[in-house]
Amino acid sequence: MMTQSPVRLLFATCLIISGWFSQAGAEPTAEMLANHCAGCHGTHGNSLGPATPSIAAMDNEVFVEVMEGFKSGEIASTIMGRIAKGYTKEDFEKMAGYFKQQTYQPAKQDFDQALAKKGAKLHEKYCEKCHVEGGKPLAEEEEYHILAGQWTPYLRYALADFRAERRPIEKKMKAKLEELLKAEGEKGFDALFAFYASQQ
């Protein structure tokens, strides 16, 4: 049985150690960075938890903008602000590119058919100009927020944050929400949520 000489063993050990160090110092790939999100946002960005949004197919610019908002504190959060502080803008851009390429899977959830039918009309009247195609991901190069097929509890939390100004809200969106609330009351929001839940 042949035995390795001490010199060869030392050389082999040095190669292994140098490989470890070169990997440790390497720039993380987009997939490596995105894998850190899987625990809450699901594999490839499709959430399995009702309080967490799916981020697969999310618009690149929106992803970076939201993450920068969490990092700066401009967008209120329970945990995302702390998580975002560990990343650079370049990291956000890498993750955005990765999630943009993933296939979005609408959440399978129950909804009221009658409310969803009414919600479709309310969406067309109050939301369609900004959230086209019922709030689905878009292939075109334009900013969009995914509403169709998102978890209803998450949408409720997000809307509550907008209304309480814990998240930045555009004047146009604020005006439309107030218009909807005046015309339909809180039940109008319930109808919208049912419509988005129905987009499966």
PDB file of N, CA and C in Angstrom, residues 43-46 56-57 98-106:
ATOM      1  N   THR A  43     -39.283  29.079  -1.721  1.00  0.00           N
ATOM      2  CA  THR A  43     -38.316  28.723  -2.752  1.00  0.00           C
ATOM      3  C   THR A  43     -38.620  29.490  -4.031  1.00  0.00           C
ATOM      4  N   HIS A  44     -37.593  30.119  -4.594  1.00  0.00           N
ATOM      5  CA  HIS A  44     -37.725  30.914  -5.813  1.00  0.00           C
ATOM      6  C   HIS A  44     -38.709  32.068  -5.661  1.00  0.00           C
ATOM      7  N   GLY A  45     -38.976  32.478  -4.393  1.00  0.00           N
ATOM      8  CA  GLY A  45     -39.777  33.678  -4.164  1.00  0.00           C
ATOM      9  C   GLY A  45     -41.267  33.482  -4.114  1.00  0.00           C
ATOM     10  N   ASN A  46     -41.737  32.235  -4.046  1.00  0.00           N
ATOM     11  CA  ASN A  46     -43.184  31.981  -3.941  1.00  0.00           C
ATOM     12  C   ASN A  46     -43.531  31.605  -2.511  1.00  0.00           C
ATOM     13  N   ALA A  56     -41.458  36.387  -6.418  1.00  0.00           N
ATOM     14  CA  ALA A  56     -41.077  35.874  -7.731  1.00  0.00           C
ATOM     15  C   ALA A  56     -41.661  36.786  -8.802  1.00  0.00           C
ATOM     16  N   ALA A  57     -40.882  37.046  -9.853  1.00  0.00           N
ATOM     17  CA  ALA A  57     -41.295  37.892 -10.983  1.00  0.00           C
ATOM     18  C   ALA A  57     -41.476  39.358 -10.612  1.00  0.00           C
ATOM     19  N   TYR A  98     -32.451  38.118  -9.993  1.00  0.00           N
ATOM     20  CA  TYR A  98     -32.761  36.696  -9.797  1.00  0.00           C
ATOM     21  C   TYR A  98     -34.270  36.487  -9.665  1.00  0.00           C
ATOM     22  N   PHE A  99     -34.911  37.241  -8.788  1.00  0.00           N
ATOM     23  CA  PHE A  99     -36.346  37.041  -8.555  1.00  0.00           C
ATOM     24  C   PHE A  99     -37.182  37.414  -9.778  1.00  0.00           C
ATOM     25  N   LYS A 100     -36.738  38.417 -10.532  1.00  0.00           N
ATOM     26  CA  LYS A 100     -37.456  38.808 -11.746  1.00  0.00           C
ATOM     27  C   LYS A 100     -37.579  37.627 -12.711  1.00  0.00           C
ATOM     28  N   GLN A 101     -36.573  36.761 -12.740  1.00  0.00           N
ATOM     29  CA  GLN A 101     -36.551  35.640 -13.681  1.00  0.00           C
ATOM     30  C   GLN A 101     -37.355  34.429 -13.209  1.00  0.00           C
ATOM     31  N   GLN A 102     -37.826  34.453 -11.965  1.00  0.00           N
ATOM     32  CA  GLN A 102     -38.556  33.305 -11.433  1.00  0.00           C
ATOM     33  C   GLN A 102     -40.024  33.335 -11.860  1.00  0.00           C
ATOM     34  N   THR A 103     -40.640  32.180 -11.898  1.00  0.00           N
ATOM     35  CA  THR A 103     -42.050  32.070 -12.283  1.00  0.00           C
ATOM     36  C   THR A 103     -42.939  32.323 -11.070  1.00  0.00           C
ATOM     37  N   TYR A 104     -43.847  33.266 -11.218  1.00  0.00           N
ATOM     38  CA  TYR A 104     -44.760  33.625 -10.124  1.00  0.00           C
ATOM     39  C   TYR A 104     -45.877  32.594 -10.017  1.00  0.00           C
ATOM     40  N   GLN A 105     -46.141  32.134  -8.810  1.00  0.00           N
ATOM     41  CA  GLN A 105     -47.218  31.178  -8.564  1.00  0.00           C
ATOM     42  C   GLN A 105     -48.235  31.811  -7.609  1.00  0.00           C
ATOM     43  N   PRO A 106     -49.421  32.147  -8.090  1.00  0.00           N
ATOM     44  CA  PRO A 106     -50.442  32.745  -7.224  1.00  0.00           C
ATOM     45  C   PRO A 106     -50.763  31.839  -6.041  1.00  0.00           C
TER      46      PRO A 106
END
